[in-house]
Amino acid sequence: MSEETYEVAAPTPAMPQLRVAILGTGKMGGILLQAFLKNNLVSPDQIFATVHHPERAQALSVQYGIEMTTDNLAAASQADVILLGVKPVQVPALVEQIRPALSPEKLVLSIAASVMTSSIEKAAGHDLAVIRAMPNTPAMLAAGITALCAGRFVSEQQMAIAQRIFQTVGRTVVVDEKHMDAVTGLSGSGPAFLYIIIEALAEAGVNVGLPRDVATLLAAQTTLGSARMVLETGYHPALLKDAVTTPAGCTVDGILELEEGGLRVTLIKAVKRATQRAKELANG
Ligand SMILES: NC(=O)C1=CN([C@@H]2O[C@H](COP(=O)(O)OP(=O)(O)OC[C@H]3O[C@@H](n4cnc5c(N)ncnc54)[C@H](O)[C@@H]3O)[C@@H](O)[C@H]2O)C=CC1
Ligand SMILES: O=C(O)[C@@H]1CCC=N1
């Protein structure tokens, strides 16, 4: 297995000096916040998070034992690394709001789909280090993958810091920014596509007589095991498929149905469509 594992994230050393702000602690921001705390990446007094509603800030503050408010500028002012976790269309207003806190020494990590590093740099009005990241929800189990790309003013050291931060939630891969919408359509949205496949396989199991819990277990573990085979053997998926397909056996009959139903083309279209939509999200 490679150094970067996906079952359990590579142990990420604590960064004792680092102070992190998460602005917009929703589904994805919340997953990241919990991972940072669980992995002792930073201690609770080094992390400052915000949400939109004061009541939610209060409740989450108690839940996580951290400073949690609705004051983005105050949170950003206290941090070295500022993670933008709001919706794409909300990013420009957020950057405008925290502009007084954006000095050239700070590192901005944006997980917003669609939003270009250049638009954040421009809104900051100076040479700001911006890294765009696209994590996915299996981050909750440290089984995610985060693609990262650097803006114009990012040093190698800052990219290394970003990788260490996102390694708390799984693997990381550095890509050119021109690929980020495609990454969004594939691995950002991908868990939703795969849950539908798992749900459908389980439904099929029920249809052929299995109890639902057994069918769901079989479908999910088969998906997990098959993914591990691709990652850990390095074999092409087609070769692994061939090994399952006994001549004149039952698998080939199932494959025929999949091809006739257009599963392959449908998945390609789904990723293409999600990629296309990812390009538009920054504009609402
Ligand atoms: N959900 C996912 O699987 C992934 C989401 N993303 C990106 O993460 C971002 C957030 O997505 P989700 O977590 O799914 O949405 P969400 O709606 O759960 O989270 C957005 C959060 O922003 C907060 N918020 C809104 N306005 C705010 C403001 N002015 N100040 C502070 N907080 C504010 C809201 O209270 C909410 O908690 C999006 O940009 C999305 O593209 C990226 C990768 C995967
Ligand atoms: O659906 C979305 O827009 C976000 C980005 C990738 C996953 N969720």
Short mmCIF file of C-alpha atoms in Angstrom, two decimals, residues 43-251:
data_model
loop_
_atom_site.label_atom_id
_atom_site.label_comp_id
_atom_site.label_asym_id
_atom_site.label_seq_id
_atom_site.Cartn_x
_atom_site.Cartn_y
_atom_site.Cartn_z
CA SER A 43 -5.88 22.15 20.03
CA PRO A 44 -9.40 23.47 20.74
CA ASP A 45 -8.02 26.91 21.69
CA GLN A 46 -6.27 27.19 18.30
CA ILE A 47 -9.38 26.78 16.20
CA PHE A 48 -12.03 29.44 15.55
CA ALA A 49 -15.15 28.61 13.60
CA THR A 50 -18.18 30.47 12.32
CA VAL A 51 -21.71 29.76 11.12
CA HIS A 52 -24.54 32.01 9.97
CA HIS A 53 -26.88 31.74 12.96
CA PRO A 54 -25.89 32.75 16.52
CA GLU A 55 -27.94 29.94 18.16
CA ARG A 56 -26.12 27.35 16.09
CA ALA A 57 -22.79 28.96 16.91
CA GLN A 58 -23.63 28.69 20.61
CA ALA A 59 -24.73 25.05 20.34
CA LEU A 60 -21.67 23.98 18.31
CA SER A 61 -19.35 25.90 20.61
CA VAL A 62 -20.59 23.81 23.54
CA GLN A 63 -20.51 20.59 21.47
CA TYR A 64 -16.91 21.02 20.29
CA GLY A 65 -15.48 23.07 23.15
CA ILE A 66 -14.12 25.71 20.79
CA GLU A 67 -14.68 29.41 20.10
CA MET A 68 -17.55 29.51 17.67
CA THR A 69 -19.29 32.72 16.59
CA THR A 70 -20.90 34.43 13.61
CA ASP A 71 -18.02 36.95 13.43
CA ASN A 72 -15.94 35.99 10.40
CA LEU A 73 -13.55 38.92 10.67
CA ALA A 74 -12.75 38.18 14.33
CA ALA A 75 -12.16 34.50 13.55
CA ALA A 76 -9.99 35.27 10.51
CA SER A 77 -7.99 37.85 12.49
CA GLN A 78 -6.99 35.24 15.07
CA ALA A 79 -5.88 32.58 12.56
CA ASP A 80 -2.88 31.81 10.34
CA VAL A 81 -4.88 29.46 8.11
CA ILE A 82 -8.36 30.57 7.04
CA LEU A 83 -10.63 27.90 5.55
CA LEU A 84 -13.59 29.14 3.52
CA GLY A 85 -16.47 26.66 3.95
CA VAL A 86 -19.44 28.69 2.72
CA LYS A 87 -21.36 28.08 -0.52
CA PRO A 88 -19.57 29.16 -3.72
CA VAL A 89 -21.85 32.13 -4.35
CA GLN A 90 -21.20 33.43 -0.80
CA VAL A 91 -17.41 33.49 -1.14
CA PRO A 92 -16.98 37.01 -2.60
CA ALA A 93 -18.99 38.64 0.22
CA LEU A 94 -17.12 36.61 2.82
CA VAL A 95 -13.71 37.60 1.42
CA GLU A 96 -14.81 41.23 1.35
CA GLN A 97 -15.87 40.92 4.99
CA ILE A 98 -12.53 39.47 6.18
CA ARG A 99 -10.33 41.61 3.92
CA PRO A 100 -8.79 43.59 6.82
CA ALA A 101 -7.50 40.27 8.26
CA LEU A 102 -5.93 39.04 5.01
CA SER A 103 -2.23 39.85 5.32
CA PRO A 104 0.31 38.28 2.91
CA GLU A 105 1.54 35.84 5.64
CA LYS A 106 -1.88 34.19 5.91
CA LEU A 107 -2.92 31.09 4.02
CA VAL A 108 -6.47 30.86 2.66
CA LEU A 109 -7.88 27.40 1.91
CA SER A 110 -11.11 27.45 -0.08
CA ILE A 111 -13.20 24.30 -0.31
CA ALA A 112 -15.86 26.09 -2.38
CA ALA A 113 -16.62 24.40 -5.68
CA SER A 114 -16.16 26.52 -8.78
CA VAL A 115 -14.50 29.54 -7.16
CA MET A 116 -11.15 30.35 -8.81
CA THR A 117 -8.10 31.15 -6.70
CA SER A 118 -7.64 34.27 -8.87
CA SER A 119 -11.04 35.64 -7.86
CA ILE A 120 -10.15 35.30 -4.17
CA GLU A 121 -6.72 36.89 -4.78
CA LYS A 122 -8.41 39.73 -6.62
CA ALA A 123 -10.97 40.27 -3.86
CA ALA A 124 -8.16 40.35 -1.29
CA GLY A 125 -6.46 43.11 -3.26
CA HIS A 126 -2.89 41.93 -2.65
CA ASP A 127 -0.55 38.94 -3.06
CA LEU A 128 -2.57 36.48 -0.95
CA ALA A 129 -1.70 32.78 -0.69
CA VAL A 130 -4.83 30.89 -1.78
CA ILE A 131 -5.15 27.11 -2.12
CA ARG A 132 -8.33 25.68 -3.60
CA ALA A 133 -9.31 22.28 -2.23
CA MET A 134 -12.00 19.79 -3.12
CA PRO A 135 -12.54 17.22 -0.35
CA ASN A 136 -15.37 14.68 -0.21
CA THR A 137 -17.66 13.40 2.54
CA PRO A 138 -15.86 10.08 3.23
CA ALA A 139 -13.53 12.53 4.98
CA MET A 140 -15.75 11.77 7.97
CA LEU A 141 -14.01 8.37 8.26
CA ALA A 142 -10.60 9.69 7.17
CA ALA A 143 -11.36 7.85 3.92
CA GLY A 144 -11.75 10.91 1.72
CA ILE A 145 -9.67 12.30 -1.07
CA THR A 146 -8.89 15.98 -1.39
CA ALA A 147 -7.57 17.51 -4.58
CA LEU A 148 -5.57 20.69 -4.05
CA CYS A 149 -4.36 23.39 -6.41
CA ALA A 150 -2.22 26.41 -5.73
CA GLY A 151 -2.95 30.01 -6.52
CA ARG A 152 -0.23 32.34 -7.79
CA PHE A 153 1.28 33.31 -4.46
CA VAL A 154 1.53 29.92 -2.73
CA SER A 155 4.92 28.63 -1.57
CA GLU A 156 5.90 24.94 -1.50
CA GLN A 157 5.87 25.13 2.27
CA GLN A 158 2.29 26.43 2.27
CA MET A 159 1.18 23.63 -0.06
CA ALA A 160 2.87 21.13 2.29
CA ILE A 161 0.92 22.64 5.21
CA ALA A 162 -2.35 22.32 3.25
CA GLN A 163 -1.57 18.69 2.43
CA ARG A 164 -0.87 17.93 6.08
CA ILE A 165 -4.15 19.57 7.04
CA PHE A 166 -6.21 17.58 4.53
CA GLN A 167 -4.35 14.32 5.27
CA THR A 168 -6.33 14.28 8.53
CA VAL A 169 -9.33 13.35 6.38
CA GLY A 170 -7.70 10.92 3.93
CA ARG A 171 -5.53 11.11 0.83
CA THR A 172 -4.48 14.22 -1.04
CA VAL A 173 -3.58 14.86 -4.64
CA VAL A 174 -2.23 18.08 -6.13
CA VAL A 175 -3.67 19.05 -9.52
CA ASP A 176 -3.62 21.98 -11.89
CA GLU A 177 -6.49 24.40 -11.28
CA LYS A 178 -7.87 23.71 -14.77
CA HIS A 179 -8.85 20.24 -13.48
CA MET A 180 -10.71 21.35 -10.35
CA ASP A 181 -14.23 21.38 -11.83
CA ALA A 182 -13.67 17.88 -13.18
CA VAL A 183 -12.42 16.76 -9.77
CA THR A 184 -15.58 18.28 -8.28
CA GLY A 185 -17.78 16.33 -10.72
CA LEU A 186 -15.90 13.07 -10.07
CA SER A 187 -14.69 12.80 -6.46
CA GLY A 188 -16.58 15.74 -4.91
CA SER A 189 -19.98 14.56 -6.14
CA GLY A 190 -18.90 10.93 -6.59
CA PRO A 191 -19.93 9.63 -3.16
CA ALA A 192 -23.56 10.51 -3.99
CA PHE A 193 -23.35 8.55 -7.27
CA LEU A 194 -21.83 5.57 -5.48
CA TYR A 195 -24.45 5.60 -2.72
CA ILE A 196 -27.09 5.31 -5.42
CA ILE A 197 -25.24 2.34 -6.89
CA ILE A 198 -24.93 0.70 -3.46
CA GLU A 199 -28.61 1.41 -2.74
CA ALA A 200 -29.59 -0.11 -6.09
CA LEU A 201 -27.43 -3.21 -5.55
CA ALA A 202 -28.99 -3.69 -2.12
CA GLU A 203 -32.47 -3.25 -3.61
CA ALA A 204 -31.53 -5.89 -6.18
CA GLY A 205 -30.48 -8.23 -3.38
CA VAL A 206 -33.86 -7.75 -1.73
CA ASN A 207 -35.48 -8.43 -5.08
CA VAL A 208 -33.74 -11.81 -5.32
CA GLY A 209 -34.76 -12.71 -1.78
CA LEU A 210 -32.08 -11.44 0.61
CA PRO A 211 -32.94 -9.71 3.89
CA ARG A 212 -32.32 -5.93 3.46
CA ASP A 213 -29.58 -5.69 6.08
CA VAL A 214 -27.67 -8.58 4.55
CA ALA A 215 -28.16 -7.15 1.05
CA THR A 216 -26.87 -3.71 2.13
CA LEU A 217 -23.84 -5.28 3.85
CA LEU A 218 -23.04 -7.36 0.78
CA ALA A 219 -23.41 -4.38 -1.55
CA ALA A 220 -21.36 -1.96 0.55
CA GLN A 221 -18.54 -4.35 1.45
CA THR A 222 -18.32 -5.51 -2.18
CA THR A 223 -17.98 -1.87 -3.27
CA LEU A 224 -15.31 -1.20 -0.63
CA GLY A 225 -13.37 -4.38 -1.46
CA SER A 226 -13.52 -3.72 -5.19
CA ALA A 227 -12.23 -0.16 -4.70
CA ARG A 228 -9.38 -1.48 -2.55
CA MET A 229 -8.49 -3.99 -5.27
CA VAL A 230 -8.11 -1.17 -7.80
CA LEU A 231 -6.04 0.96 -5.41
CA GLU A 232 -3.88 -1.74 -3.87
CA THR A 233 -3.17 -4.08 -6.80
CA GLY A 234 -2.72 -1.27 -9.32
CA TYR A 235 -4.43 -3.48 -11.93
CA HIS A 236 -6.68 -1.89 -14.52
CA PRO A 237 -10.35 -2.25 -13.46
CA ALA A 238 -11.09 -4.13 -16.69
CA LEU A 239 -8.54 -6.81 -15.77
CA LEU A 240 -10.07 -7.19 -12.31
CA LYS A 241 -13.53 -7.45 -13.90
CA ASP A 242 -12.27 -10.19 -16.24
CA ALA A 243 -11.08 -12.21 -13.22
CA VAL A 244 -14.66 -12.25 -11.87
CA THR A 245 -16.17 -13.21 -15.19
CA THR A 246 -16.07 -17.00 -15.55
CA PRO A 247 -16.57 -18.10 -19.19
CA ALA A 248 -20.24 -18.98 -19.74
CA GLY A 249 -20.84 -18.13 -16.05
CA CYS A 250 -23.39 -15.83 -14.46
CA THR A 251 -21.35 -12.60 -14.20
#
